Short mmCIF file of C-alpha atoms and ligand atoms in Angstrom, two decimals:
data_model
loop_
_atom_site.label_atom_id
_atom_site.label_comp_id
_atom_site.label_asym_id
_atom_site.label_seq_id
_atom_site.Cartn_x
_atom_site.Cartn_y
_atom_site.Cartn_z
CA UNK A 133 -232.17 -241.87 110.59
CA UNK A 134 -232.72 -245.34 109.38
CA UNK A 135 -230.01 -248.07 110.63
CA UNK A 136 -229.52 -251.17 109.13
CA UNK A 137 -227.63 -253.59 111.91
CA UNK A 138 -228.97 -252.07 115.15
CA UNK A 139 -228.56 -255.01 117.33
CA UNK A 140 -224.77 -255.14 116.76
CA UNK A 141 -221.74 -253.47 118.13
CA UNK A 142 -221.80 -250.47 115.76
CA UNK A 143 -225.81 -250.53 116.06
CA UNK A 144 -225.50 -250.26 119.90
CA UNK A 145 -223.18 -247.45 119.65
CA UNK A 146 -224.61 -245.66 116.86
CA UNK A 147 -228.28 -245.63 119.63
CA UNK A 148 -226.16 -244.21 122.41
CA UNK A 149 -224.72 -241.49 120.35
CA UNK A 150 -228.36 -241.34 118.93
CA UNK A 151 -230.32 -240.95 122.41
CA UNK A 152 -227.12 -238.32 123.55
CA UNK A 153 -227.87 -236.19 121.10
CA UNK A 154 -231.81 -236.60 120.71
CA UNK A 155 -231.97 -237.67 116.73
CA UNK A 156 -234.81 -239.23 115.22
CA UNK A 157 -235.12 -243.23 114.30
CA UNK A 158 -237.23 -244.34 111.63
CA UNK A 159 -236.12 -247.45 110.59
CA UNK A 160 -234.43 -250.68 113.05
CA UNK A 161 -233.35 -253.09 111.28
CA UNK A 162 -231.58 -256.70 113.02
CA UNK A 163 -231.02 -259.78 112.52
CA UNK A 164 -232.91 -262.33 115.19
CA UNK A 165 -231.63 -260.86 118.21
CA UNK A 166 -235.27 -259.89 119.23
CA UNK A 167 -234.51 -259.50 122.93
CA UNK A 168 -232.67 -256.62 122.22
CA UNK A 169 -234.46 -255.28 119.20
CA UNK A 170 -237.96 -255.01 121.55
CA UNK A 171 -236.00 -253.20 123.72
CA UNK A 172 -234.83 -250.81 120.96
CA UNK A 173 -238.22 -250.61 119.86
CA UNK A 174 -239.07 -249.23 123.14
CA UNK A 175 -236.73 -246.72 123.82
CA UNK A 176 -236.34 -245.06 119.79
CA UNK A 177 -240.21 -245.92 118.66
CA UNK A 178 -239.62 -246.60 114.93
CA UNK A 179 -241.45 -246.63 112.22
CA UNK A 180 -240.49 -249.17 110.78
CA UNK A 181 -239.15 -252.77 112.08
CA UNK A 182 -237.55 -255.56 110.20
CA UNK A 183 -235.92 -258.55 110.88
CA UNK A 184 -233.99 -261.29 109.06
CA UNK A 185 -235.85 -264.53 109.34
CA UNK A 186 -239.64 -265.05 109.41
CA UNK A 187 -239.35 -267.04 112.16
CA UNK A 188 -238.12 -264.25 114.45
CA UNK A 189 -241.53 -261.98 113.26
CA UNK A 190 -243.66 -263.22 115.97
CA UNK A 191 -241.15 -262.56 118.75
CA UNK A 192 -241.34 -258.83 117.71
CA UNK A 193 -243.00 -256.53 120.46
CA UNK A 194 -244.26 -254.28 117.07
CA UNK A 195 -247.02 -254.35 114.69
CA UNK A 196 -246.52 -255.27 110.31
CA UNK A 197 -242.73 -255.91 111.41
CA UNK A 198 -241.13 -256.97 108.07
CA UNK A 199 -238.48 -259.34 107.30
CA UNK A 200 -235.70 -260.34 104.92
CA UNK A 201 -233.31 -258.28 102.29
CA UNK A 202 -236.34 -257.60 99.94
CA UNK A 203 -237.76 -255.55 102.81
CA UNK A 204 -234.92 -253.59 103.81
CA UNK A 205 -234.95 -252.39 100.44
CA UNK A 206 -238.85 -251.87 100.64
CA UNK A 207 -238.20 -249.31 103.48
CA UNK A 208 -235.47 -247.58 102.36
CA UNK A 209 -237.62 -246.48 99.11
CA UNK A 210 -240.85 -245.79 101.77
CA UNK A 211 -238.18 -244.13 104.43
CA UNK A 212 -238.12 -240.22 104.69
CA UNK A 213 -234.94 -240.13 106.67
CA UNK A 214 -231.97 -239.00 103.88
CA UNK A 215 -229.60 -240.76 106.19
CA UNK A 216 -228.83 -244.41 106.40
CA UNK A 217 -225.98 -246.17 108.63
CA UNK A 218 -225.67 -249.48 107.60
CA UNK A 219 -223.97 -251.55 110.12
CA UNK A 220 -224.99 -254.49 108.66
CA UNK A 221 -222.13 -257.21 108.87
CA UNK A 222 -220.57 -258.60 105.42
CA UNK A 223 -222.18 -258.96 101.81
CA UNK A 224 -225.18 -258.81 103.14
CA UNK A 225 -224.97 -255.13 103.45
CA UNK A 226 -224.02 -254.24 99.92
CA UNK A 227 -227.59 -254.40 98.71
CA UNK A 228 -228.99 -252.18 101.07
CA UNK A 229 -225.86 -249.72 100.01
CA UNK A 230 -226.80 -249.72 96.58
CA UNK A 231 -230.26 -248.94 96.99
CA UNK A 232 -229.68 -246.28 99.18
CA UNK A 233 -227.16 -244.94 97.09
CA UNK A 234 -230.00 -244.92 93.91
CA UNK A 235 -232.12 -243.12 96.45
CA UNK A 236 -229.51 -240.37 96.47
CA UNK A 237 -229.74 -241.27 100.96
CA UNK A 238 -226.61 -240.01 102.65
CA UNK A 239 -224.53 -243.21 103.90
CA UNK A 240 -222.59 -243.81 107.35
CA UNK A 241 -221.10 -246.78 106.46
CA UNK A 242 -219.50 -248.96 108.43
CA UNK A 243 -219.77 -251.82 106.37
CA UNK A 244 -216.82 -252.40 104.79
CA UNK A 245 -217.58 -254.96 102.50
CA UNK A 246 -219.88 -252.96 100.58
CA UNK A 247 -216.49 -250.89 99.30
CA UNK A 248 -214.25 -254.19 99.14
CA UNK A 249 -216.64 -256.26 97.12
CA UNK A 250 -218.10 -252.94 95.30
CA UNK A 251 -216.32 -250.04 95.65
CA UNK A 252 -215.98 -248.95 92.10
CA UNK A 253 -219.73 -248.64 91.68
CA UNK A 254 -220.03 -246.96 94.51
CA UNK A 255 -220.46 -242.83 94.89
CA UNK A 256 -218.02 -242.14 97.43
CA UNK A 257 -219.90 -238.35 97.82
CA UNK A 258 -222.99 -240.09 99.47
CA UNK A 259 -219.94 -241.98 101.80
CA UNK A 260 -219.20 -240.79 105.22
CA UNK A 261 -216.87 -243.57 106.76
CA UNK A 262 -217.64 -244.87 110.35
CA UNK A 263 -214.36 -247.30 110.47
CA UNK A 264 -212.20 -245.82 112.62
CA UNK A 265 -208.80 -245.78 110.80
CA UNK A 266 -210.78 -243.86 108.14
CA UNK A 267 -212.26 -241.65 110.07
CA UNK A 268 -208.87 -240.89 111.68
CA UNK A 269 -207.50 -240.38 108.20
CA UNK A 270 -211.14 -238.16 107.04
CA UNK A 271 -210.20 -235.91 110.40
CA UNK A 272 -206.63 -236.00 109.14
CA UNK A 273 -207.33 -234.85 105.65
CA UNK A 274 -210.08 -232.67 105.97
CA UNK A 275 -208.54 -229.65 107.43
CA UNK A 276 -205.33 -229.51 104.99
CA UNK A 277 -206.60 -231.13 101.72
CA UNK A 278 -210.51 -230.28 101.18
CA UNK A 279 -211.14 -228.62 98.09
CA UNK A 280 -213.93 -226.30 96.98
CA UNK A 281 -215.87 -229.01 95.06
CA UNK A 282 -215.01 -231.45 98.41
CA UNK A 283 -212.22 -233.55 96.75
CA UNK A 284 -209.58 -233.87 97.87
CA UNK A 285 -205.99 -232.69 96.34
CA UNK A 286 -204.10 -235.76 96.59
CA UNK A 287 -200.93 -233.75 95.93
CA UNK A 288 -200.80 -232.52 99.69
CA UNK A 289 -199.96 -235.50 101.15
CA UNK A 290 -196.94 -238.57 100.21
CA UNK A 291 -198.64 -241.61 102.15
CA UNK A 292 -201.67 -242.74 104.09
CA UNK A 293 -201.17 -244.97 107.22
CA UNK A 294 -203.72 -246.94 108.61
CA UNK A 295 -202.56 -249.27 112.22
CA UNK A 296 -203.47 -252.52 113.11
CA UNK A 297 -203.98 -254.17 116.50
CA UNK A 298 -202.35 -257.46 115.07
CA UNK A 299 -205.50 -259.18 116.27
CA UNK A 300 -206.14 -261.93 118.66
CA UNK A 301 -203.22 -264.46 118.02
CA UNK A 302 -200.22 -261.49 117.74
CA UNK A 303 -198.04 -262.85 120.48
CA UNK A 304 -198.99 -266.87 119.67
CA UNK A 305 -195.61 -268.63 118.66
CA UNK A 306 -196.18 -269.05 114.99
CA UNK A 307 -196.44 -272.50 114.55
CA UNK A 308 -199.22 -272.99 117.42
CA UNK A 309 -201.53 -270.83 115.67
CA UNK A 310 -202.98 -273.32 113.80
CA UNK A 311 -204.21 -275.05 116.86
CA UNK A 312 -206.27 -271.51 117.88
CA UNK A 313 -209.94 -272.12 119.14
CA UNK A 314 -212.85 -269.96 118.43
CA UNK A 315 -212.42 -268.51 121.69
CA UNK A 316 -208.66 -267.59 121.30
CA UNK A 317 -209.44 -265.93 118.08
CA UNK A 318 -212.07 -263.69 119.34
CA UNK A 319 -210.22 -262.57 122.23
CA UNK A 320 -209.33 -258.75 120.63
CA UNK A 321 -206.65 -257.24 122.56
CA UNK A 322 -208.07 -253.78 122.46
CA UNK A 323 -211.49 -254.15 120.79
CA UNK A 324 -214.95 -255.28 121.35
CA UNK A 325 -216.44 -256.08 118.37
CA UNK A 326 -218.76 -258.44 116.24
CA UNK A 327 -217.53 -262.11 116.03
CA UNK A 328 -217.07 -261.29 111.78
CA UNK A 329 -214.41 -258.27 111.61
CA UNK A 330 -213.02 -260.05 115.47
CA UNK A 331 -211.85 -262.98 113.47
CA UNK A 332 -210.65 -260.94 110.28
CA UNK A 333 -208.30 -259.10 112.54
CA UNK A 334 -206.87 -262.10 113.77
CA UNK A 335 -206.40 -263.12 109.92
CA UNK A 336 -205.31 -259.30 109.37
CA UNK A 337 -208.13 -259.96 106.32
CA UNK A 338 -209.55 -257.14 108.20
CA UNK A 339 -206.49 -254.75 107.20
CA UNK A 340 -206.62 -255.79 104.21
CA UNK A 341 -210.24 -255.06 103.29
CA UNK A 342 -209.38 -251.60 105.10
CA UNK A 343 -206.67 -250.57 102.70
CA UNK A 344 -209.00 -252.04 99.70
CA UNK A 345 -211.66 -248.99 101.62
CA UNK A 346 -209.10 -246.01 101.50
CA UNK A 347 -208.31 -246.85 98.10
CA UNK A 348 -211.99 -246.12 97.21
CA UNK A 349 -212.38 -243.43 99.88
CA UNK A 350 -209.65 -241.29 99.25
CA UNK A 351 -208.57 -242.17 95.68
CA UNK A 352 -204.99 -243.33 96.28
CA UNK A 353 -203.28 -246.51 96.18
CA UNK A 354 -200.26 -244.69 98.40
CA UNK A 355 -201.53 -246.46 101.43
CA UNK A 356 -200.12 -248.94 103.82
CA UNK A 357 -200.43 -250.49 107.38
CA UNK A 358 -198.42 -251.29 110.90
CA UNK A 359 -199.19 -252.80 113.71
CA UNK A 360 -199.46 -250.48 117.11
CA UNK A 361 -199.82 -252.69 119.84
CA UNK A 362 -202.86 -250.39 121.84
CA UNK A 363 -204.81 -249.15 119.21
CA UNK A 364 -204.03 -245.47 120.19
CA UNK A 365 -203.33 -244.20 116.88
CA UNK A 366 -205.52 -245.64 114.67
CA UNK A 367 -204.25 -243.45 111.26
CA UNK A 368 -201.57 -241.39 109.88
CA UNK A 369 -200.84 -238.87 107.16
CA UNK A 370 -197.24 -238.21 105.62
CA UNK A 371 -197.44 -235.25 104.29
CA UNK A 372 -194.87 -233.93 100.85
CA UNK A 373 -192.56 -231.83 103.55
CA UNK A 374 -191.50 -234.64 105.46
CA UNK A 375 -193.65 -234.27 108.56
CA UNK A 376 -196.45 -236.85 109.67
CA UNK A 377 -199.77 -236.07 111.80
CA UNK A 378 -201.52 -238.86 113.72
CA UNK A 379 -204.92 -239.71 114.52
CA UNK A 380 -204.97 -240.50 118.69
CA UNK A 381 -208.28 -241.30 120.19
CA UNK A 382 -209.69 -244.24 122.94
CA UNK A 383 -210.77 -247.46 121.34
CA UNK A 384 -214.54 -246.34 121.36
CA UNK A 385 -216.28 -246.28 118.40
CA UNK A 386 -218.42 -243.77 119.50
CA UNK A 387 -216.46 -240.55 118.71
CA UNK A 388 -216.35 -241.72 114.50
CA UNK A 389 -220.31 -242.40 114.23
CA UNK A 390 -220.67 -238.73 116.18
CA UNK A 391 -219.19 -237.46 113.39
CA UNK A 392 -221.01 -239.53 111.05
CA UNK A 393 -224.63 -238.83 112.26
CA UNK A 394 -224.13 -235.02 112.92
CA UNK A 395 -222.89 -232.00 111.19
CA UNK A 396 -220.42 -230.91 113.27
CA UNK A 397 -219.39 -232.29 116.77
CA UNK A 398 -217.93 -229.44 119.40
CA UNK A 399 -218.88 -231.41 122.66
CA UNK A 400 -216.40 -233.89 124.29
CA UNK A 401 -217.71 -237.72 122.77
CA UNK A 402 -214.64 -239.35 124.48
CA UNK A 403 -211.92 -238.84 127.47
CA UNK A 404 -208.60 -237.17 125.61
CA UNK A 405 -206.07 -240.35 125.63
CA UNK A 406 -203.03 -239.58 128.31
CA UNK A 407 -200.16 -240.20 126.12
CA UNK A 408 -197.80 -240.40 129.81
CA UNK A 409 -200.29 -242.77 130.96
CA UNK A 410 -199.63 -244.81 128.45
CA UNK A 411 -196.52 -244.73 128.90
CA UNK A 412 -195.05 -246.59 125.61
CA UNK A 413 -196.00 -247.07 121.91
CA UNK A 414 -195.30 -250.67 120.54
CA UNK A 415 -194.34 -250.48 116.34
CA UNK A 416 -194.09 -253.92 114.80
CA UNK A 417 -194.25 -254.92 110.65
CA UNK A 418 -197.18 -257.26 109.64
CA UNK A 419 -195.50 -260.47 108.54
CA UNK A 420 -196.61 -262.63 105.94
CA UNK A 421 -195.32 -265.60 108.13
CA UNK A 422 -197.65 -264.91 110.89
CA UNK A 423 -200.63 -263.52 108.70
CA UNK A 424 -200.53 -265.57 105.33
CA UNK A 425 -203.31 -263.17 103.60
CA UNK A 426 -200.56 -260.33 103.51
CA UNK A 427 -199.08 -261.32 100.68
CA UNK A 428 -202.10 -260.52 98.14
CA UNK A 429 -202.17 -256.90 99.92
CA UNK A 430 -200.55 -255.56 96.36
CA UNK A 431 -202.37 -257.88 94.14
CA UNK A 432 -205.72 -256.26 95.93
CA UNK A 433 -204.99 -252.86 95.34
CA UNK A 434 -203.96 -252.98 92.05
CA UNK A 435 -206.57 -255.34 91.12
CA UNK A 436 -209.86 -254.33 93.31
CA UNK A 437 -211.98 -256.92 91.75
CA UNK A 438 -210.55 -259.46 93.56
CA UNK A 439 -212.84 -257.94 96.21
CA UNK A 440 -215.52 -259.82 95.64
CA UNK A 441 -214.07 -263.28 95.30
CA UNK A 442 -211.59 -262.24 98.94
CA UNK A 443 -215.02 -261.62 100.78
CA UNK A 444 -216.87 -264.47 99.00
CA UNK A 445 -214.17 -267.20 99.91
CA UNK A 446 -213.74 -265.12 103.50
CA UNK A 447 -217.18 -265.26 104.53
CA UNK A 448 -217.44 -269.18 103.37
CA UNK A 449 -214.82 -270.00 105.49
CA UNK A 450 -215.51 -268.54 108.94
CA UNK A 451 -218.92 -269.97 108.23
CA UNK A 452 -216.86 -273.49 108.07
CA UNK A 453 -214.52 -271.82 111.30
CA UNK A 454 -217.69 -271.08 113.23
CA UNK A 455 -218.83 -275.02 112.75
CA UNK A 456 -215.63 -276.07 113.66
CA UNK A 457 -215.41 -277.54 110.19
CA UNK A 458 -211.81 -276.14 109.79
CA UNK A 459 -208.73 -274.65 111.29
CA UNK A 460 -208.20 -271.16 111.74
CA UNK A 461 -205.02 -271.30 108.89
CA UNK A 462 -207.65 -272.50 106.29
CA UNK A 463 -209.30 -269.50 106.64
CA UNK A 464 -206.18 -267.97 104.84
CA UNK A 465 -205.57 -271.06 103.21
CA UNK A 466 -209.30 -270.88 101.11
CA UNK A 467 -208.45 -266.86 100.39
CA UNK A 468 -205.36 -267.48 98.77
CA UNK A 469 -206.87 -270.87 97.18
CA UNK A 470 -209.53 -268.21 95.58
CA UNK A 471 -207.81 -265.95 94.66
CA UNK A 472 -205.35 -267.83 92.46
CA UNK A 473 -208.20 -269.67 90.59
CA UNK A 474 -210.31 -266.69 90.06
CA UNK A 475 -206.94 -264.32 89.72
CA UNK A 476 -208.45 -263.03 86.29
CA UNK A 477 -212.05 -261.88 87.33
CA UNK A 478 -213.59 -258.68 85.39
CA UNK A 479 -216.66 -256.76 87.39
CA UNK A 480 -218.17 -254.84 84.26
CA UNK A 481 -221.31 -254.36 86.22
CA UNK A 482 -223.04 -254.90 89.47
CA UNK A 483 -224.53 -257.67 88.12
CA UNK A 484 -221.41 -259.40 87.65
CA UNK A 485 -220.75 -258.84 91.11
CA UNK A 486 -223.50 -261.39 91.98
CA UNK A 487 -222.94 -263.62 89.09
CA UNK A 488 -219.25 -264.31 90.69
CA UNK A 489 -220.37 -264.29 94.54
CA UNK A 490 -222.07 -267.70 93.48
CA UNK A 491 -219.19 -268.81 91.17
CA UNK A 492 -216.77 -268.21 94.66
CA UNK A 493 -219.21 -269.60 96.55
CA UNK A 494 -219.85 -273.10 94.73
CA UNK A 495 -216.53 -273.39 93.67
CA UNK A 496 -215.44 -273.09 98.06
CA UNK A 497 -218.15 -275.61 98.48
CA UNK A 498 -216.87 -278.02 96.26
CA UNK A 499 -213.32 -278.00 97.42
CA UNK A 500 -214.01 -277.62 100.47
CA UNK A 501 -216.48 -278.96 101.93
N1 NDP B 111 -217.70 -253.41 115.66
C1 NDP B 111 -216.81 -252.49 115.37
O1 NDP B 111 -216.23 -251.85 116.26
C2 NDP B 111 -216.51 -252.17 113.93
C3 NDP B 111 -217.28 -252.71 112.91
N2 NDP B 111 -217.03 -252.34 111.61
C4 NDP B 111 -217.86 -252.89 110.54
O2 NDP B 111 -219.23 -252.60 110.81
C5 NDP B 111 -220.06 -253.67 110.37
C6 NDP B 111 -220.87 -254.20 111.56
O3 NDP B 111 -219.93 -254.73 112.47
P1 NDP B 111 -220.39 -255.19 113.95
O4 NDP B 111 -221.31 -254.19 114.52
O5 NDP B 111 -219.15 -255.56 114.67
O6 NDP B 111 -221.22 -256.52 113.59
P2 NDP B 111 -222.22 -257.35 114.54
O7 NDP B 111 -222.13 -258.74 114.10
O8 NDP B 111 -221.99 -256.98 115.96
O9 NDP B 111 -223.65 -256.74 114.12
C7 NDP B 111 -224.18 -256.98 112.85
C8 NDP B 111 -225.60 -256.45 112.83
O10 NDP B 111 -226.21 -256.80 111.60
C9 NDP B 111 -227.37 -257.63 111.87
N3 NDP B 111 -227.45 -258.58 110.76
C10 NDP B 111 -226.53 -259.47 110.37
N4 NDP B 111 -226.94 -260.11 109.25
C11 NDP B 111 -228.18 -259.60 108.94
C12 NDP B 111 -229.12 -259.82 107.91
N5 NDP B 111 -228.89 -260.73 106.96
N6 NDP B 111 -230.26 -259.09 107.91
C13 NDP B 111 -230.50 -258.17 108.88
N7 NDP B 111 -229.64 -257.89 109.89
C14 NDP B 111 -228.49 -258.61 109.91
C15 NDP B 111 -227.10 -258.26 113.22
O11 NDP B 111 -228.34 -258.65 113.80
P3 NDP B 111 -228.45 -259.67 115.04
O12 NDP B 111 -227.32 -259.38 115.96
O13 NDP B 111 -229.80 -259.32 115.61
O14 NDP B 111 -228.37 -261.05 114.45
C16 NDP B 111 -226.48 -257.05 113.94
O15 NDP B 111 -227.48 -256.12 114.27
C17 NDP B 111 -219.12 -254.71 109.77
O16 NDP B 111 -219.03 -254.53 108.37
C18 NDP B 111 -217.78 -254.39 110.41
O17 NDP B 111 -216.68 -254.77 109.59
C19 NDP B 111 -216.02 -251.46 111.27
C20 NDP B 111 -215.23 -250.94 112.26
C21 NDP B 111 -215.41 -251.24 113.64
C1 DXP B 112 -212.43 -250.44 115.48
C2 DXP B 112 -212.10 -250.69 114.07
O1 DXP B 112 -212.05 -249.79 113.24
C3 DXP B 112 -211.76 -252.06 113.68
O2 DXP B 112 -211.63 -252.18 112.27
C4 DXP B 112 -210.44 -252.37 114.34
O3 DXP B 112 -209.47 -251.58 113.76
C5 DXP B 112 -210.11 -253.82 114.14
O4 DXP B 112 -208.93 -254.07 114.77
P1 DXP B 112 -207.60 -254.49 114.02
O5 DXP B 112 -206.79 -253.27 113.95
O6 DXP B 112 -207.05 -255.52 114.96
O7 DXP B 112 -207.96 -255.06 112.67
MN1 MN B 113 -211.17 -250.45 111.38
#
């Protein structure tokens, strides 16, 4: 397999699955975290090696390593493997998605900004989703709604439910969250995760991107979101007779890129959950008081351009977050800001896409810098 982000939290997982089950990697691809990488290197014996920066080349225990987005796209097109799982983190993994979408590759994507900032030139047959809520929902649907030509008959089921962990800052009185640190924020409650998708749960942008992702994946706009306080059930299905099935599972990413890298998984991946152990289940509404972005959740659906200038104006400012250039309300504050000047954007074309990444981007770094 070739996997794009191997150095990260889904990258790490998606090895351990890979060395359980014996599978083959051809390509690594990181960022600069070469400690790890030469360790990877070690242990999997790739092909094929790049990096992000030049700079990081010479600390590469591998020979011709490669570097930059031009040569991720290089391998794919020299790569045998038809499977890629691109756990690349933000735009930066949309490229890569398109090319190995136009090399007809099989995708395990957890890289959700590929569908939120492109989704409707995306072939969502190549797609096998890593996330976990849609996963949970895939497992849900599978069984009761796959048709012959592997659609699926939307009439089955009333509503999709995806859960959310209400990030870091859930139980922060509201008007002290705008004092939250970088540390605060990327204290997940039930997740360990990159430092990216940590601080969009916090801003519930990450829910929001997800519900932009099952529009595309399963074709329906009937989808909404709750908090559940452990992360136990990560998705739902309401089905036309009333009755609802849940998706229950440990907070392990493991068990949805076993499914993703394998035909068919009939081993145990991860301990059952012990619903009396538990003990309780904790239901609460996502509030637009506590998590500002919540109020374009409609707009987004019903206009999925928006996509692009969301992640543009997201990514700006947690870059400004990061640098302690801003408060963690501006993050929301910038979205919204976006969103309301560039409320009228058209993608005609994946070019456009591009074309109004930079438009987002200057305009953020003229107001707001
Ligand atoms: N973590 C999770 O549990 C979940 C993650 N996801 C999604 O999966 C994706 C990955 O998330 P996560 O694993 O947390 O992210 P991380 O930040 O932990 O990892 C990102 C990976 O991409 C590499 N990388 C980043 N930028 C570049 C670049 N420009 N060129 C080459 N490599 C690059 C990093 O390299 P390095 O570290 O060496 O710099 C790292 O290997 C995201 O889209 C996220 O939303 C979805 C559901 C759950
Ligand atoms: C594990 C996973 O799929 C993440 O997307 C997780 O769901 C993020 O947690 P939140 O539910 O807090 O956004
Ligand atoms: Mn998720």
């Amino acid at each position: 397999m070739i996997l794009l982000g191997s150095t990260g939290s889904i990258g790490v997982n998606t090895l351990k699955i890979a060395k359980k089950f014996n599978l083959n990697i051809e390509v690594l691809v990181a960022g600069n975290n070469y400690k790890l990488l030469n360790q990877q290197i070690k242990d999997f014996n790739p092909k094929y090696v790049v990096v992000k920066d030049r700079e990081t080349v010479k600390n590469v225990d591998f020979k011709n390593v490669l570097w930059g987005e031009s040569s991720i796209l290089e391998v794919l097109e020299k790569s045998e493997s038809n499977l890629v799982v691109n756990a690349l983190v933000g735009e930066a993994g949309l490229r890569p998605t398109l090319k190995a979408q136009e090399l007809n590759k099989k995708i395990a994507l957890a890289n959700k900004e590929s569908l939120v900032i492109a989704g409707k030139f995306i072939d969502i047959s190549k797609i096998t989703p890593i996330d976990s809520e849609h996963f949970g929902l895939w497992y849900l649907l599978n069984g009761q709604c796959k048709m012959g030509n592997g659609k699926l008959n939307n009439e089955k089921f009333k509503k999709l439910y995806i859960t959310a962990s209400g990030g870091a800052l859930r139980d922060w009185e509201i008007d002290k969250i705008k004092e939250a640190t970088l540390k605060d924020v990327l204290n997940h409650p039930n997740w360990s995760m990159g430092k990216k998708i940590t601080i969009d749960s916090a801003t519930m942008v990450n829910k929001l991107f997800e519900l932009l992702e099952a529009k595309w994946l399963f074709n329906t706009n009937n989808i909404d979101a709750f908090i559940e306080t452990k992360s136990v059930i990560h998705a739902l299905v309401e089905w036309i007779d009333g009755s609802t099935t849940a998706h229950i599972s440990a907070t392990d990413m493991k068990l949805p890129i076993a499914f993703a890298l394998l035909k068919k998984v009939d081993v145990e991946i991860l301990k059952p959950i012990n619903l009396v152990e538990v003990g309780s289940l904790k239901f609460r509404k996502i509030e637009i008081k506590r998590y500002p972005v919540w109020e374009i959740k409609e707009t987004l659906l019903n206009n999925s351009d928006l996509g692009v200038v969301i992640n543009t104006a997201n990514e700006f400012a947690i870059e400004q977050f990061l640098k302690g250039k801003i408060g963690f309300l501006n993050i929301s504050k910038i979205i919204l800001e976006a969103v309301k000047k560039f409320e009228n954007v058209k993608l005609n074309s994946v070019e456009d896409i591009f074309e109004i990444k930079n438009e987002v981007r200057k305009w953020c770094e003229s107001n707001f810098i």
